[in-house]
Amino acid sequence: MFATFVGMLKNKEIRSRILFTLAMLFVFRFGTTITVPGVNTAELLSGMNDNSLLAMMNLLGGGGLEQLSIFALGVGPYITASIIIQLLSMDVIPALTELSKGGANGRKQIDRYTRYLAVVLSFFQGFTMVYSFSKTYPTLLESEAVFSQCFYISTLLTAGSMFLLWIGDRISMKGIGNGVSMIIMAGIVARLPHQFITAYQTLVGSQDSSAMFGGLLNFSLFVFCYVLILILVVFMQMAERKIPIQYTSSTVQTRKKDMTYLPLKINSASVIPVIFASAIMVAPLQIARFFNEEGSDVIVTMSKFLGLNTPISLTIYVVLILLFTFFYTKLQVDPEKIAENLGKNGTYIPGIRPGSETRDYITKVLNRITVLGAIGLAFIAVLPHALPLFTSLPQSMGLGGTGVIIVVGVAMETVKQLEGQLTQKSYRGFISR
């Protein structure tokens, strides 16, 4: 691993790509410190500690929300737009379905529609968020013209989100990894030191000598749970069920070490089910706060079921994650298409007849491993919200299980890409000799 890292730094092109990526991420982090004009974020910052929804949005946004910076929305609207367009392309809108099958030109057109939708979602999300904040925190806006000020701020937030998307494109073209994913990962990682320092100060630093031992135990529990999440996420990212396959042209029994496998990941849906479930939990509550005063009966009732800070709401959250995991796995992995491709390539699963039996076998295996993946994903996503219910940790210091899934996934994919580029350069150097 160390030799690979040294080889990356020695390679001029890879080194320049890494430096370019770091420069773009610096621009992103610098932008998160620039607060939009005309707001007072002191009250908003104090409210983060008592609102699990805001704490989660702030963590995934790299801390831009607590300062209401120009990058407060992050690339979230683009991610949401991508998911919506992808779902609509699944035989819902025939025109989008045709474009999805139209090769590079079709994908380019779909990406253009995705960006148009991202602009609309950015403005809508920014306006509703700022307006609901202005009602929850009366001193947030310095101007008395609420609607005009919200319109102005939401325009700035939309521009900031689109600028981040442009930075992501530049990283994908001239840097390393997927640009949008790198921005999300950078925002999450940037919050980790502050998160651990705040946890230590809250649990240990403010305690007297008699209560310090209990504080150290709670902080140890905090660190242990974080390490446990990291191990579990890495296991889920790497775990897969290998189904042996064999070529019909093979006349000799294949040795076990030379056997070809069809890999099925235990978590084919990645973090998408958590995003779906969070959106369903967040959207109704956000809309309700737009039309009702904070503390009203409607808000209190909806917070009980959708606020992610009560046992009832967390149970609903888990059920949604389980359902969406199965739903999105079915979209990502089509057993019928896999069985068809195996037949076209002259391969088969030993002991299973080609055709419908192969399809049914793959479906059965996929359902079984998806159960494990869904349970693991739900545990990781719920733990940050459940831990503050049983400890003295505030909601703002939740363990960010969703963020850890994103960070580990992006880091592993980026390392694979760098190793692939390094290997490619080595082969080119060998051939040139």
CSV table of C-alpha atoms in Angstrom, one decimal:
chain,number,residue,atom,x,y,z
A,1,MET,CA,0.0,0.0,0.0
A,2,PHE,CA,2.8,2.4,0.9
A,3,ALA,CA,4.7,1.5,-2.3
A,4,THR,CA,1.5,2.3,-4.3
A,5,PHE,CA,1.2,5.7,-2.6
A,6,VAL,CA,4.8,6.5,-3.4
A,7,GLY,CA,4.3,5.4,-7.0
A,8,MET,CA,1.3,7.8,-7.3
A,9,LEU,CA,3.4,10.7,-6.1
A,10,LYS,CA,6.2,9.9,-8.4
A,11,ASN,CA,4.0,9.8,-11.5
A,12,LYS,CA,3.8,13.4,-12.8
A,13,GLU,CA,0.3,13.1,-14.4
A,14,ILE,CA,-1.3,11.4,-11.3
A,15,ARG,CA,0.4,13.9,-9.0
A,16,SER,CA,-0.9,16.9,-11.0
A,17,ARG,CA,-4.4,15.3,-10.9
A,18,ILE,CA,-4.2,14.9,-7.1
A,19,LEU,CA,-3.0,18.5,-6.7
A,20,PHE,CA,-5.8,19.8,-8.9
A,21,THR,CA,-8.4,17.9,-6.9
A,22,LEU,CA,-7.1,19.3,-3.7
A,23,ALA,CA,-7.2,22.8,-5.1
A,24,MET,CA,-10.8,22.4,-6.1
A,25,LEU,CA,-11.7,21.0,-2.7
A,26,PHE,CA,-10.0,24.0,-1.1
A,27,VAL,CA,-12.3,26.3,-3.1
A,28,PHE,CA,-15.3,24.3,-1.8
A,29,ARG,CA,-14.2,24.4,1.8
A,30,PHE,CA,-13.4,28.2,1.5
A,31,GLY,CA,-16.9,28.7,0.1
A,32,THR,CA,-18.5,27.0,3.1
A,33,THR,CA,-17.2,29.8,5.3
A,34,ILE,CA,-18.8,32.6,3.3
A,35,THR,CA,-22.2,33.4,4.8
A,36,VAL,CA,-24.9,34.8,2.5
A,37,PRO,CA,-25.5,38.5,3.2
A,38,GLY,CA,-28.3,39.7,5.3
A,39,VAL,CA,-28.6,36.9,7.8
A,40,ASN,CA,-27.8,36.3,11.5
A,41,THR,CA,-26.8,32.7,12.0
A,42,ALA,CA,-26.2,32.8,15.8
A,43,GLU,CA,-29.7,31.5,16.6
A,44,LEU,CA,-29.6,29.0,13.7
A,45,LEU,CA,-26.3,27.5,15.0
A,46,SER,CA,-27.7,27.0,18.5
A,47,GLY,CA,-30.8,25.3,17.0
A,48,MET,CA,-28.6,22.6,15.3
A,49,ASN,CA,-28.1,20.9,18.7
A,50,ASP,CA,-31.8,20.2,19.2
A,51,ASN,CA,-32.8,19.2,15.6
A,52,SER,CA,-31.7,15.9,14.2
A,53,LEU,CA,-32.9,16.8,10.8
A,54,LEU,CA,-30.8,20.0,10.6
A,55,ALA,CA,-27.9,18.1,12.2
A,56,MET,CA,-28.0,15.5,9.5
A,57,MET,CA,-28.3,18.0,6.7
A,58,ASN,CA,-25.4,20.1,8.2
A,59,LEU,CA,-23.2,17.0,8.4
A,60,LEU,CA,-23.7,15.9,4.8
A,61,GLY,CA,-23.3,19.5,3.7
A,62,GLY,CA,-19.9,19.8,5.3
A,63,GLY,CA,-21.0,22.4,7.9
A,64,GLY,CA,-22.3,24.9,5.4
A,65,LEU,CA,-25.9,24.9,6.7
A,66,GLU,CA,-25.1,26.0,10.2
A,67,GLN,CA,-23.5,29.2,8.7
A,68,LEU,CA,-26.0,29.4,5.9
A,69,SER,CA,-23.1,29.7,3.5
A,70,ILE,CA,-23.3,30.1,-0.3
A,71,PHE,CA,-22.7,26.3,-0.5
A,72,ALA,CA,-25.3,25.4,2.1
A,73,LEU,CA,-27.3,23.2,-0.3
A,74,GLY,CA,-24.2,21.4,-1.5
A,75,VAL,CA,-24.8,19.0,-4.4
A,76,GLY,CA,-27.9,17.5,-2.8
A,77,PRO,CA,-30.4,19.0,-5.3
A,78,TYR,CA,-28.4,17.4,-8.2
A,79,ILE,CA,-28.3,14.1,-6.4
A,80,THR,CA,-32.1,14.2,-5.9
A,81,ALA,CA,-32.6,15.3,-9.5
A,82,SER,CA,-30.4,12.4,-10.7
A,83,ILE,CA,-32.5,9.9,-8.7
A,84,ILE,CA,-35.8,11.3,-10.0
A,85,ILE,CA,-34.6,11.2,-13.6
A,86,GLN,CA,-33.3,7.7,-13.2
A,87,LEU,CA,-36.6,6.5,-11.8
A,88,LEU,CA,-38.5,8.2,-14.6
A,89,SER,CA,-36.3,6.5,-17.1
A,90,MET,CA,-37.4,3.1,-15.8
A,91,ASP,CA,-40.3,2.8,-18.4
A,92,VAL,CA,-42.2,5.6,-16.7
A,93,ILE,CA,-41.6,8.2,-19.4
A,94,PRO,CA,-41.0,6.6,-22.8
A,95,ALA,CA,-38.9,9.5,-24.1
A,96,LEU,CA,-36.5,9.2,-21.2
A,97,THR,CA,-36.4,5.5,-21.6
A,98,GLU,CA,-35.4,5.8,-25.2
A,99,LEU,CA,-32.7,8.4,-24.3
A,100,SER,CA,-31.3,6.0,-21.6
A,101,LYS,CA,-30.8,3.4,-24.3
A,102,GLY,CA,-29.4,5.9,-26.9
A,103,GLY,CA,-25.8,5.6,-26.0
A,104,ALA,CA,-23.5,8.5,-25.3
A,105,ASN,CA,-25.7,11.1,-26.9
A,106,GLY,CA,-28.7,9.9,-25.0
A,107,ARG,CA,-26.8,10.0,-21.7
A,108,LYS,CA,-25.6,13.5,-22.5
A,109,GLN,CA,-29.2,14.7,-23.1
A,110,ILE,CA,-30.4,13.0,-19.9
A,111,ASP,CA,-27.6,14.7,-17.9
A,112,ARG,CA,-28.7,18.1,-19.4
A,113,TYR,CA,-32.3,17.5,-18.2
A,114,THR,CA,-31.0,16.4,-14.8
A,115,ARG,CA,-29.2,19.7,-14.4
A,116,TYR,CA,-32.3,21.7,-15.4
A,117,LEU,CA,-34.3,19.9,-12.8
A,118,ALA,CA,-31.4,20.4,-10.3
A,119,VAL,CA,-31.8,24.2,-10.7
A,120,VAL,CA,-35.5,24.1,-10.0
A,121,LEU,CA,-35.0,21.8,-7.0
A,122,SER,CA,-32.2,24.0,-5.7
A,123,PHE,CA,-34.3,27.2,-5.8
A,124,PHE,CA,-37.4,25.4,-4.3
A,125,GLN,CA,-35.4,23.8,-1.5
A,126,GLY,CA,-33.5,27.0,-0.8
A,127,PHE,CA,-36.6,29.1,-0.6
A,128,THR,CA,-38.6,26.7,1.6
A,129,MET,CA,-35.6,26.2,3.9
A,130,VAL,CA,-34.9,29.9,4.4
A,131,TYR,CA,-38.5,30.7,4.8
A,132,SER,CA,-39.1,28.0,7.4
A,133,PHE,CA,-35.9,29.1,9.2
A,134,SER,CA,-37.1,32.7,9.3
A,135,LYS,CA,-40.3,31.5,11.0
A,136,THR,CA,-38.4,29.2,13.4
A,137,TYR,CA,-35.7,31.7,14.2
A,138,PRO,CA,-37.2,35.2,14.0
A,139,THR,CA,-33.8,37.0,14.2
A,140,LEU,CA,-32.4,35.1,11.2
A,141,LEU,CA,-33.2,37.7,8.5
A,142,GLU,CA,-32.1,41.2,9.0
A,143,SER,CA,-34.6,42.6,6.6
A,144,GLU,CA,-38.3,42.9,7.3
A,145,ALA,CA,-39.2,42.1,3.7
A,146,VAL,CA,-39.3,38.3,4.3
A,147,PHE,CA,-40.3,37.1,0.8
A,148,SER,CA,-38.0,39.3,-1.1
A,149,GLN,CA,-35.1,38.4,1.2
A,150,CYS,CA,-35.9,34.7,0.9
A,151,PHE,CA,-36.0,35.0,-2.9
A,152,TYR,CA,-32.6,36.8,-2.9
A,153,ILE,CA,-31.0,34.2,-0.6
A,154,SER,CA,-32.5,31.2,-2.4
A,155,THR,CA,-31.1,32.6,-5.7
A,156,LEU,CA,-27.6,32.8,-4.1
A,157,LEU,CA,-27.9,29.3,-2.7
A,158,THR,CA,-29.0,28.0,-6.2
A,159,ALA,CA,-26.0,29.7,-7.8
A,160,GLY,CA,-23.7,28.2,-5.1
A,161,SER,CA,-25.1,24.7,-5.7
A,162,MET,CA,-24.6,25.0,-9.5
A,163,PHE,CA,-21.1,26.3,-9.0
A,164,LEU,CA,-20.3,23.3,-6.9
A,165,LEU,CA,-21.6,21.1,-9.7
A,166,TRP,CA,-19.2,22.9,-12.1
A,167,ILE,CA,-16.3,22.2,-9.6
A,168,GLY,CA,-17.4,18.5,-9.6
A,169,ASP,CA,-17.2,18.4,-13.4
A,170,ARG,CA,-13.7,19.9,-13.4
A,171,ILE,CA,-12.6,17.3,-10.8
A,172,SER,CA,-14.0,14.5,-12.9
A,173,MET,CA,-12.3,15.8,-16.0
A,174,LYS,CA,-8.9,16.9,-14.7
A,175,GLY,CA,-8.7,15.4,-11.2
A,176,ILE,CA,-9.3,12.1,-9.5
A,177,GLY,CA,-12.5,10.2,-8.8
A,178,ASN,CA,-16.0,11.3,-9.4
A,179,GLY,CA,-16.2,15.0,-8.8
A,180,VAL,CA,-19.6,15.1,-7.1
A,181,SER,CA,-18.8,12.2,-4.9
A,182,MET,CA,-15.5,13.8,-3.9
A,183,ILE,CA,-17.2,17.0,-2.9
A,184,ILE,CA,-19.7,15.1,-0.7
A,185,MET,CA,-16.9,13.1,0.9
A,186,ALA,CA,-14.8,16.3,1.5
A,187,GLY,CA,-17.7,18.0,3.3
A,188,ILE,CA,-18.2,15.0,5.5
A,189,VAL,CA,-14.5,14.4,6.3
A,190,ALA,CA,-14.0,18.1,7.1
A,191,ARG,CA,-16.6,17.8,9.9
A,192,LEU,CA,-15.0,14.8,11.6
A,193,PRO,CA,-12.3,16.6,13.7
A,194,HIS,CA,-14.9,19.2,15.0
A,195,GLN,CA,-17.3,16.4,15.7
A,196,PHE,CA,-14.8,14.4,17.9
A,197,ILE,CA,-13.6,17.6,19.6
A,198,THR,CA,-17.1,18.7,20.4
A,199,ALA,CA,-18.0,15.2,21.7
A,200,TYR,CA,-15.0,15.2,24.0
A,201,GLN,CA,-15.7,18.7,25.3
A,202,THR,CA,-19.4,17.8,25.9
A,203,LEU,CA,-18.8,14.4,27.5
A,204,VAL,CA,-15.5,14.9,29.4
A,205,GLY,CA,-14.4,18.5,29.3
A,206,SER,CA,-17.4,20.0,31.1
A,207,GLN,CA,-17.5,17.4,33.8
A,208,ASP,CA,-16.0,17.7,37.3
A,209,SER,CA,-13.5,15.2,38.6
A,210,SER,CA,-16.1,13.0,40.2
A,211,ALA,CA,-18.1,12.7,36.9
A,212,MET,CA,-15.1,12.6,34.6
A,213,PHE,CA,-14.9,8.8,34.7
A,214,GLY,CA,-18.5,8.5,33.4
A,215,GLY,CA,-17.7,11.1,30.7
A,216,LEU,CA,-14.7,9.1,29.6
A,217,LEU,CA,-16.8,6.0,29.3
A,218,ASN,CA,-19.4,7.8,27.2
A,219,PHE,CA,-16.7,9.2,24.9
A,220,SER,CA,-15.1,5.7,24.6
A,221,LEU,CA,-18.6,4.4,23.6
A,222,PHE,CA,-18.7,7.2,21.0
A,223,VAL,CA,-15.3,6.2,19.5
A,224,PHE,CA,-16.1,2.5,19.7
A,225,CYS,CA,-19.4,2.9,17.8
A,226,TYR,CA,-17.6,5.0,15.2
A,227,VAL,CA,-15.0,2.3,14.7
A,228,LEU,CA,-17.8,-0.4,14.6
A,229,ILE,CA,-19.6,1.6,11.9
A,230,LEU,CA,-16.4,1.8,9.8
A,231,ILE,CA,-15.7,-1.9,10.1
A,232,LEU,CA,-19.3,-2.7,9.2
A,233,VAL,CA,-19.4,-0.3,6.2
A,234,VAL,CA,-16.1,-1.7,4.8
A,235,PHE,CA,-17.5,-5.3,5.2
A,236,MET,CA,-20.7,-4.3,3.4
A,237,GLN,CA,-18.9,-2.6,0.6
A,238,MET,CA,-16.6,-5.6,0.0
A,239,ALA,CA,-19.0,-8.5,0.8
A,240,GLU,CA,-20.5,-10.3,-2.2
A,241,ARG,CA,-22.0,-13.6,-3.1
A,242,LYS,CA,-20.1,-15.4,-5.8
A,243,ILE,CA,-22.2,-17.7,-8.0
A,244,PRO,CA,-20.0,-20.1,-9.9
A,245,ILE,CA,-20.6,-20.1,-13.7
A,246,GLN,CA,-19.1,-22.3,-16.4
A,247,TYR,CA,-18.7,-22.1,-20.2
A,248,THR,CA,-20.6,-24.7,-22.3
A,249,SER,CA,-17.5,-24.9,-24.6
A,250,SER,CA,-15.4,-26.2,-21.7
A,251,THR,CA,-14.9,-29.9,-22.0
A,252,VAL,CA,-12.6,-30.3,-19.0
A,253,GLN,CA,-13.7,-29.9,-15.4
A,254,THR,CA,-12.7,-26.4,-14.3
A,255,ARG,CA,-10.4,-26.3,-11.2
A,256,LYS,CA,-11.8,-24.5,-8.2
A,257,LYS,CA,-9.1,-21.8,-8.3
A,258,ASP,CA,-9.8,-21.1,-12.0
A,259,MET,CA,-13.6,-21.1,-11.6
A,260,THR,CA,-15.4,-18.0,-13.0
A,261,TYR,CA,-17.9,-16.4,-10.7
A,262,LEU,CA,-20.9,-14.1,-11.1
A,263,PRO,CA,-20.5,-11.6,-8.1
A,264,LEU,CA,-23.7,-10.2,-6.4
A,265,LYS,CA,-23.0,-7.5,-3.9
A,266,ILE,CA,-24.7,-7.8,-0.5
A,267,ASN,CA,-25.6,-4.1,-0.8
A,268,SER,CA,-26.2,-3.4,-4.4
A,269,ALA,CA,-28.3,-0.3,-3.6
A,270,SER,CA,-25.4,1.5,-1.8
A,271,VAL,CA,-26.7,4.6,0.1
A,272,ILE,CA,-29.6,5.4,-2.2
A,273,PRO,CA,-32.3,3.8,0.1
A,274,VAL,CA,-31.2,6.0,3.0
A,275,ILE,CA,-31.4,9.0,0.7
A,276,PHE,CA,-34.9,8.0,-0.4
A,277,ALA,CA,-36.1,7.3,3.1
A,278,SER,CA,-34.6,10.6,4.4
A,279,ALA,CA,-36.3,12.5,1.7
A,280,ILE,CA,-39.7,11.0,2.5
A,281,MET,CA,-39.2,11.8,6.2
A,282,VAL,CA,-37.9,15.3,5.6
A,283,ALA,CA,-40.2,16.6,2.9
A,284,PRO,CA,-43.6,16.5,4.7
A,285,LEU,CA,-42.1,18.1,7.8
A,286,GLN,CA,-40.4,20.8,5.8
A,287,ILE,CA,-43.6,21.6,4.0
A,288,ALA,CA,-45.6,21.7,7.2
A,289,ARG,CA,-43.1,24.2,8.7
A,290,PHE,CA,-43.6,26.4,5.7
A,291,PHE,CA,-47.3,26.8,6.5
A,292,ASN,CA,-47.4,26.4,10.3
A,293,GLU,CA,-45.6,28.1,13.2
A,294,GLU,CA,-43.0,26.2,15.1
A,295,GLY,CA,-44.5,24.5,18.1
A,296,SER,CA,-48.0,24.2,16.7
A,297,ASP,CA,-50.0,21.0,17.1
A,298,VAL,CA,-49.4,20.0,13.5
A,299,ILE,CA,-45.6,20.4,13.8
A,300,VAL,CA,-45.5,18.5,17.1
A,301,THR,CA,-47.5,15.6,15.8
A,302,MET,CA,-45.5,15.3,12.5
A,303,SER,CA,-42.2,15.6,14.4
A,304,LYS,CA,-43.2,12.7,16.5
A,305,PHE,CA,-43.6,10.5,13.4
A,306,LEU,CA,-41.1,12.1,11.1
A,307,GLY,CA,-38.6,13.9,13.2
A,308,LEU,CA,-36.0,11.1,13.5
A,309,ASN,CA,-35.7,11.8,17.2
A,310,THR,CA,-38.4,9.5,18.7
A,311,PRO,CA,-38.7,5.6,18.7
A,312,ILE,CA,-41.8,5.8,16.5
A,313,SER,CA,-40.1,7.9,13.8
A,314,LEU,CA,-37.0,5.7,13.9
A,315,THR,CA,-39.1,2.6,13.4
A,316,ILE,CA,-40.8,4.2,10.4
A,317,TYR,CA,-37.3,5.2,9.1
A,318,VAL,CA,-36.1,1.6,9.4
A,319,VAL,CA,-39.1,0.2,7.5
A,320,LEU,CA,-38.7,2.7,4.7
A,321,ILE,CA,-35.0,1.8,4.4
A,322,LEU,CA,-35.8,-1.9,4.2
A,323,LEU,CA,-38.4,-1.4,1.5
A,324,PHE,CA,-36.3,1.0,-0.6
A,325,THR,CA,-33.3,-1.3,-0.4
A,326,PHE,CA,-35.3,-4.2,-2.0
A,327,PHE,CA,-36.9,-1.7,-4.5
A,328,TYR,CA,-33.7,-0.2,-5.7
A,329,THR,CA,-31.8,-3.5,-5.7
A,330,LYS,CA,-34.5,-4.8,-8.2
A,331,LEU,CA,-33.8,-1.7,-10.4
A,332,GLN,CA,-30.1,-2.2,-10.3
A,333,VAL,CA,-29.9,-6.0,-10.7
A,334,ASP,CA,-32.3,-7.6,-13.1
A,335,PRO,CA,-32.2,-11.4,-12.7
A,336,GLU,CA,-34.0,-12.0,-16.0
A,337,LYS,CA,-31.5,-9.9,-18.0
A,338,ILE,CA,-28.6,-11.6,-16.2
A,339,ALA,CA,-30.0,-15.1,-17.1
A,340,GLU,CA,-30.5,-13.9,-20.7
A,341,ASN,CA,-26.9,-12.6,-21.0
A,342,LEU,CA,-25.5,-15.8,-19.5
A,343,GLY,CA,-27.4,-17.8,-22.2
A,344,LYS,CA,-26.1,-15.5,-25.0
A,345,ASN,CA,-22.5,-15.8,-23.8
A,346,GLY,CA,-22.7,-19.6,-23.6
A,347,THR,CA,-22.4,-19.8,-19.8
A,348,TYR,CA,-24.5,-21.5,-17.2
A,349,ILE,CA,-24.6,-22.1,-13.4
A,350,PRO,CA,-23.6,-25.7,-12.6
A,351,GLY,CA,-26.6,-27.7,-11.6
A,352,ILE,CA,-29.1,-25.1,-12.8
A,353,ARG,CA,-30.8,-25.2,-16.2
A,354,PRO,CA,-30.5,-22.1,-18.4
A,355,GLY,CA,-33.5,-19.9,-18.8
A,356,SER,CA,-36.3,-19.6,-16.2
A,357,GLU,CA,-34.5,-21.8,-13.6
A,358,THR,CA,-31.4,-19.6,-13.8
A,359,ARG,CA,-33.5,-16.5,-13.4
A,360,ASP,CA,-35.4,-17.9,-10.4
A,361,TYR,CA,-32.2,-19.1,-8.8
A,362,ILE,CA,-30.5,-15.7,-9.1
A,363,THR,CA,-33.7,-14.0,-7.7
A,364,LYS,CA,-33.7,-16.3,-4.7
A,365,VAL,CA,-30.0,-15.7,-4.0
A,366,LEU,CA,-30.4,-11.9,-4.5
A,367,ASN,CA,-33.4,-11.7,-2.1
A,368,ARG,CA,-31.5,-13.6,0.6
A,369,ILE,CA,-28.3,-11.4,0.5
A,370,THR,CA,-30.4,-8.3,0.2
A,371,VAL,CA,-32.0,-9.0,3.6
A,372,LEU,CA,-28.6,-8.9,5.2
A,373,GLY,CA,-27.6,-5.8,3.3
A,374,ALA,CA,-30.9,-4.0,4.2
A,375,ILE,CA,-30.5,-4.8,7.9
A,376,GLY,CA,-26.9,-3.6,7.9
A,377,LEU,CA,-27.8,-0.4,6.1
A,378,ALA,CA,-30.7,0.3,8.4
A,379,PHE,CA,-28.5,-0.2,11.5
A,380,ILE,CA,-25.8,2.1,10.2
A,381,ALA,CA,-28.4,4.8,9.2
A,382,VAL,CA,-30.4,4.7,12.4
A,383,LEU,CA,-27.5,4.5,14.9
A,384,PRO,CA,-26.6,8.2,14.7
A,385,HIS,CA,-30.2,9.1,15.6
A,386,ALA,CA,-30.8,6.4,18.1
A,387,LEU,CA,-27.6,7.0,20.2
A,388,PRO,CA,-28.6,10.5,21.4
A,389,LEU,CA,-31.8,9.0,22.8
A,390,PHE,CA,-29.8,6.8,25.2
A,391,THR,CA,-26.7,9.0,25.9
A,392,SER,CA,-26.0,12.6,26.6
A,393,LEU,CA,-24.8,13.3,23.1
A,394,PRO,CA,-26.7,16.1,21.4
A,395,GLN,CA,-28.3,15.4,18.0
A,396,SER,CA,-25.6,17.5,16.2
A,397,MET,CA,-22.9,15.0,17.2
A,398,GLY,CA,-24.7,12.0,15.8
A,399,LEU,CA,-22.3,9.5,14.3
A,400,GLY,CA,-23.2,10.2,10.7
A,401,GLY,CA,-23.7,6.6,9.6
A,402,THR,CA,-24.9,7.7,6.2
A,403,GLY,CA,-21.9,10.0,5.8
A,404,VAL,CA,-19.5,7.1,6.7
A,405,ILE,CA,-21.1,4.9,4.0
A,406,ILE,CA,-20.5,7.6,1.4
A,407,VAL,CA,-16.9,8.3,2.6
A,408,VAL,CA,-15.9,4.6,2.6
A,409,GLY,CA,-17.5,4.0,-0.8
A,410,VAL,CA,-16.0,7.0,-2.5
A,411,ALA,CA,-12.5,6.4,-0.9
A,412,MET,CA,-12.5,2.7,-2.1
A,413,GLU,CA,-13.6,3.6,-5.6
A,414,THR,CA,-11.0,6.5,-5.8
A,415,VAL,CA,-8.2,4.2,-4.6
A,416,LYS,CA,-9.1,1.6,-7.2
A,417,GLN,CA,-9.2,4.3,-9.9
A,418,LEU,CA,-5.7,5.6,-8.9
A,419,GLU,CA,-4.3,2.0,-8.8
A,420,GLY,CA,-5.8,1.4,-12.3
A,421,GLN,CA,-4.2,4.6,-13.7
A,422,LEU,CA,-0.9,3.7,-12.1
A,423,THR,CA,-1.0,0.2,-13.6
A,424,GLN,CA,-1.8,1.6,-17.0
A,425,LYS,CA,1.1,4.0,-16.8
A,426,SER,CA,3.4,1.1,-15.8
A,427,TYR,CA,2.2,-0.9,-18.8
A,428,ARG,CA,2.8,2.0,-21.2
A,429,GLY,CA,6.3,2.5,-19.8
A,430,PHE,CA,7.0,-1.3,-20.3
A,431,ILE,CA,5.7,-1.3,-23.9
A,432,SER,CA,7.7,1.9,-24.8
A,433,ARG,CA,10.9,0.1,-23.9
